[in-house]
mmCIF file of C-alpha atoms in Angstrom:
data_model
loop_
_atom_site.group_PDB
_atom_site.id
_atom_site.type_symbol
_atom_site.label_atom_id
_atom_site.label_comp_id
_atom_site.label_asym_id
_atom_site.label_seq_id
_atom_site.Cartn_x
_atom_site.Cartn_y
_atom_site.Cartn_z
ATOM 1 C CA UNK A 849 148.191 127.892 345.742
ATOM 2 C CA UNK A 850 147.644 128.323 349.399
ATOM 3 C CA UNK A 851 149.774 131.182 351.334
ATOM 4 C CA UNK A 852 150.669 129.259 354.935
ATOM 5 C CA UNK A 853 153.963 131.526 355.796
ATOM 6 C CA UNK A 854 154.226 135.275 354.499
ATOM 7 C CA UNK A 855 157.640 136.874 355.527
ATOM 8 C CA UNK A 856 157.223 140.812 355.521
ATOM 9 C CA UNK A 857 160.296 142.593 354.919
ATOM 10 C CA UNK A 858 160.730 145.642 356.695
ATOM 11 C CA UNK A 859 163.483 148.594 357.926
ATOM 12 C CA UNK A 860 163.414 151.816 359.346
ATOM 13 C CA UNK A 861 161.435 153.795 356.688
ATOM 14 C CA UNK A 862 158.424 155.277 356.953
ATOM 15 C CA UNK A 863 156.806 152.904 354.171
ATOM 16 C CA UNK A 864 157.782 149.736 356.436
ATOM 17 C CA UNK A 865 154.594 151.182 358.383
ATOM 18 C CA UNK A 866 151.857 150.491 355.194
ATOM 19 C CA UNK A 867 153.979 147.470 353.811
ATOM 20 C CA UNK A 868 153.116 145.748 357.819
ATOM 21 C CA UNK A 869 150.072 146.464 357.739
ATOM 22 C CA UNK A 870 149.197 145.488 354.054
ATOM 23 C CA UNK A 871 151.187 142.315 354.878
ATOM 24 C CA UNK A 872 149.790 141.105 357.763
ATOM 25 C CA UNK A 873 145.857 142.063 356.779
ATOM 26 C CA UNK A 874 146.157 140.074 353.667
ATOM 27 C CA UNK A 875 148.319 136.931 355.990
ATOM 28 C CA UNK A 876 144.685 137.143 358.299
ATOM 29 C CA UNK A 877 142.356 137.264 355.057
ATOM 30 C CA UNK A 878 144.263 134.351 354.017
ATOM 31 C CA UNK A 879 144.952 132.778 357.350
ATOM 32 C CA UNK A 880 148.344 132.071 357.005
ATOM 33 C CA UNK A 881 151.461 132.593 359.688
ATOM 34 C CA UNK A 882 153.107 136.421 359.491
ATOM 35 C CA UNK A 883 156.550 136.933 360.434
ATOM 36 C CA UNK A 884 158.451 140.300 360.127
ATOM 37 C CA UNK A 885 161.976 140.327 358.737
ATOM 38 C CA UNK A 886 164.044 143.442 359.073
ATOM 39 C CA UNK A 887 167.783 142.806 358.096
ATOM 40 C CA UNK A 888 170.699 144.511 359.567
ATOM 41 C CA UNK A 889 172.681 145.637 356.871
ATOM 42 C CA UNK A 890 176.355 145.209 357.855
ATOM 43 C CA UNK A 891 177.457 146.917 355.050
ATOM 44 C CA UNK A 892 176.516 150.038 356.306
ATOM 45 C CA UNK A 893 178.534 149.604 359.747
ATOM 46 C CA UNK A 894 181.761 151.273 358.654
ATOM 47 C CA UNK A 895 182.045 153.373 361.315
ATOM 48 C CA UNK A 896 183.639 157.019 362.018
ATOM 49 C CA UNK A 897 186.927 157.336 363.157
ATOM 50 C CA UNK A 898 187.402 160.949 363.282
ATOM 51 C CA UNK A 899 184.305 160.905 365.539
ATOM 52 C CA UNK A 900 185.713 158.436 367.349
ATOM 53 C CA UNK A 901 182.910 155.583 366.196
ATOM 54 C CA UNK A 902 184.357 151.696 365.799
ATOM 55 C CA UNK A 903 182.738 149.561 363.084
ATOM 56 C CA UNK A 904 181.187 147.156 366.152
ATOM 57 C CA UNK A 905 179.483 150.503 368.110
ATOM 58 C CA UNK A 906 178.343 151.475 364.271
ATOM 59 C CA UNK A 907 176.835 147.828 364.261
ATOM 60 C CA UNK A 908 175.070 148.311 367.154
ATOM 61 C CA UNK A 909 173.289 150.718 366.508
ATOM 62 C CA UNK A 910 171.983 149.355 363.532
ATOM 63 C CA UNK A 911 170.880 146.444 365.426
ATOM 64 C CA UNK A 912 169.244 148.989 367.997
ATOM 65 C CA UNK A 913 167.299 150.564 365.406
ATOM 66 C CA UNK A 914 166.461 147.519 364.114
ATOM 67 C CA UNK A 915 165.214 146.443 367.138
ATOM 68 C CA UNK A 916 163.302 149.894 368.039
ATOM 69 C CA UNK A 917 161.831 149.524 363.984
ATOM 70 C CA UNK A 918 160.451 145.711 365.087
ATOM 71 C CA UNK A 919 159.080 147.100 368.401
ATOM 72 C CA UNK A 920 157.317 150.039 366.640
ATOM 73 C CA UNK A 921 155.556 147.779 363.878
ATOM 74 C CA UNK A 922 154.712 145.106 366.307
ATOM 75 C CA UNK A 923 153.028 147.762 368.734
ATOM 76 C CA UNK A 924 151.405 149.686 365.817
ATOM 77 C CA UNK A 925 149.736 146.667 364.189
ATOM 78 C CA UNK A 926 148.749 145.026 367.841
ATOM 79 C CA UNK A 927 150.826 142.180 367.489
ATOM 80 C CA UNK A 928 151.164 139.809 370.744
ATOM 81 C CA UNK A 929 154.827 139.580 372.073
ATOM 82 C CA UNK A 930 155.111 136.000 370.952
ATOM 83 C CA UNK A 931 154.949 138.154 367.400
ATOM 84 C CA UNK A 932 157.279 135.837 364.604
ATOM 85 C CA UNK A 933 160.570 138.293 363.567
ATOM 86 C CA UNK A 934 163.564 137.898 362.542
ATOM 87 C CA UNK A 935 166.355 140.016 362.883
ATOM 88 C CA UNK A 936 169.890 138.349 360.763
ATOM 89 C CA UNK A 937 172.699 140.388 360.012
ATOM 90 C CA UNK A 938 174.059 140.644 356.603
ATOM 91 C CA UNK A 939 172.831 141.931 353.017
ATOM 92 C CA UNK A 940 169.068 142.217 352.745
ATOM 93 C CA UNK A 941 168.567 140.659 349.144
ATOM 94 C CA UNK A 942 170.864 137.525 350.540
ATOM 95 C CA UNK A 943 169.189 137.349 353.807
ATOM 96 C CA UNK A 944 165.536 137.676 353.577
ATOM 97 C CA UNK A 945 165.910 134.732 350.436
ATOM 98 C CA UNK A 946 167.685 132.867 352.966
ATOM 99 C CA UNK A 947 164.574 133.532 356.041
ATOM 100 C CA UNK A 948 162.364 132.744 353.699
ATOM 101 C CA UNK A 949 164.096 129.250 352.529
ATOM 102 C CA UNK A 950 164.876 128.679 355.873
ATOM 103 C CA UNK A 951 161.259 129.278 357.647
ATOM 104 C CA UNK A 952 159.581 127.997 354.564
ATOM 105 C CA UNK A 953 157.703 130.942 353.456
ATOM 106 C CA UNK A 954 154.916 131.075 350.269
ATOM 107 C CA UNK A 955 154.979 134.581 349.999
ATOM 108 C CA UNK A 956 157.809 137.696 350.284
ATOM 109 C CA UNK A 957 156.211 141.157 350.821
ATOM 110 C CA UNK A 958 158.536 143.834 350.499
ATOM 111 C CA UNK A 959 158.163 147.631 349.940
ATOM 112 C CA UNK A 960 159.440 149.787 347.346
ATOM 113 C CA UNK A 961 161.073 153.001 348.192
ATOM 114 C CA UNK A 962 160.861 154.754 345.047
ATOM 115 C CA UNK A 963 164.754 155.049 343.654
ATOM 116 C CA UNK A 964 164.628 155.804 339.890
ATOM 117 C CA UNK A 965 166.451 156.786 337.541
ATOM 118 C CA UNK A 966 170.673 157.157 338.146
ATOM 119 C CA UNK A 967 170.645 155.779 341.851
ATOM 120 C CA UNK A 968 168.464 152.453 340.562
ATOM 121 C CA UNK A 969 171.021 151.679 337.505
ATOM 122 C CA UNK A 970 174.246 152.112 339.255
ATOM 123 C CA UNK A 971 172.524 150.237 342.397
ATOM 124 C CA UNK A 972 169.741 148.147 341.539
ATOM 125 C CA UNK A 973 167.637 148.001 344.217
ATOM 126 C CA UNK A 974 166.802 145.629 347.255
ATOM 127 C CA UNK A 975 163.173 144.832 345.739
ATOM 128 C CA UNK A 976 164.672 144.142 342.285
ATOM 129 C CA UNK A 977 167.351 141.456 343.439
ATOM 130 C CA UNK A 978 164.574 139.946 345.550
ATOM 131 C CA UNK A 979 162.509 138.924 342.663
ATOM 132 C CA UNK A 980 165.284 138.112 340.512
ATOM 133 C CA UNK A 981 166.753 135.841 342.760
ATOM 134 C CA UNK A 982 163.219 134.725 344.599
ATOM 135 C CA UNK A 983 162.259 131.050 344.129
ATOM 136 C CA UNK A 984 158.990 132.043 345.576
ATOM 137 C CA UNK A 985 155.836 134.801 344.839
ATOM 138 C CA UNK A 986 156.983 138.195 345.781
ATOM 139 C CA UNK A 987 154.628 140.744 346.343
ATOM 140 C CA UNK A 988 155.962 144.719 346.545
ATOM 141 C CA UNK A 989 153.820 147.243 348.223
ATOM 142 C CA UNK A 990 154.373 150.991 346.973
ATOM 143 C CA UNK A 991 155.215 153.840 348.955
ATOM 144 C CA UNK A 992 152.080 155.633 350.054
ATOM 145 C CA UNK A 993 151.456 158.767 348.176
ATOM 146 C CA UNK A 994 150.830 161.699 350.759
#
């Protein structure tokens, strides 16, 4: 099989930084179309009403880091402007299978954070519903050992 379209899933931590680069080096060896997904996880805009922030400003700044995140990698791996991303709103299992249906990737890369143990039974993980769900190759890269 030939990779055309590799979607690279991405967020705000520090691992997003290898799993860009490892994605789009091996979407040049193979020549195929990159494009950088980082979902904005509206579960986690709930908000703070005792300091006085609304679910939509909580939102927003998810979005805003999102955005910053997308900026950084772009910059950091010398991507033109005209760089393919997506940015949907929603739950990141749900939406980066639905990117990838939707732009017609070959190939998911995704990091792994490292959860284990307690925290990976009672939540699974992002990278474990993506492949069990995927109808495509999935491809995880590990967190870089310091």
């Amino acid at each position: 099989m030939r990779y055309k379209k590799i979607l690279i899933a991405v967020d705000s931590k520090k691992n997003s930084i290898h799993t860009s680069k490892t994605g789009l080096e091996l979407a040049e060896q193979l020549e195929a179309e990159a494009a950088l997904i980082y979902v904005v996880d509206k579960s986690k805009a709930i908000g703070n009403a005792d300091a006085g922030i609304t679910p939509y400003e909580a939102l927003n700044a998810l979005k805003k880091e999102a955005e910053d995140t997308l900026e950084h990698l772009i910059h950091l791996n010398n991507l033109s402007k005209e760089a393919i991303i997506f940015m949907p709103e929603g739950l990141p299992k749900d939406e980066i299978l639905k990117t990838a249906k939707t732009w017609g990737a070959d190939l998911i890369i995704a990091g792994i954070h490292g959860k284990s143990g307690f925290n990976l039974w009672a939540m699974g993980s992002i990278a474990q519903q993506i492949v069990l769900h995927a109808q495509i190759p999935v491809l995880f890269v590990p967190s870089q050992r310091e």
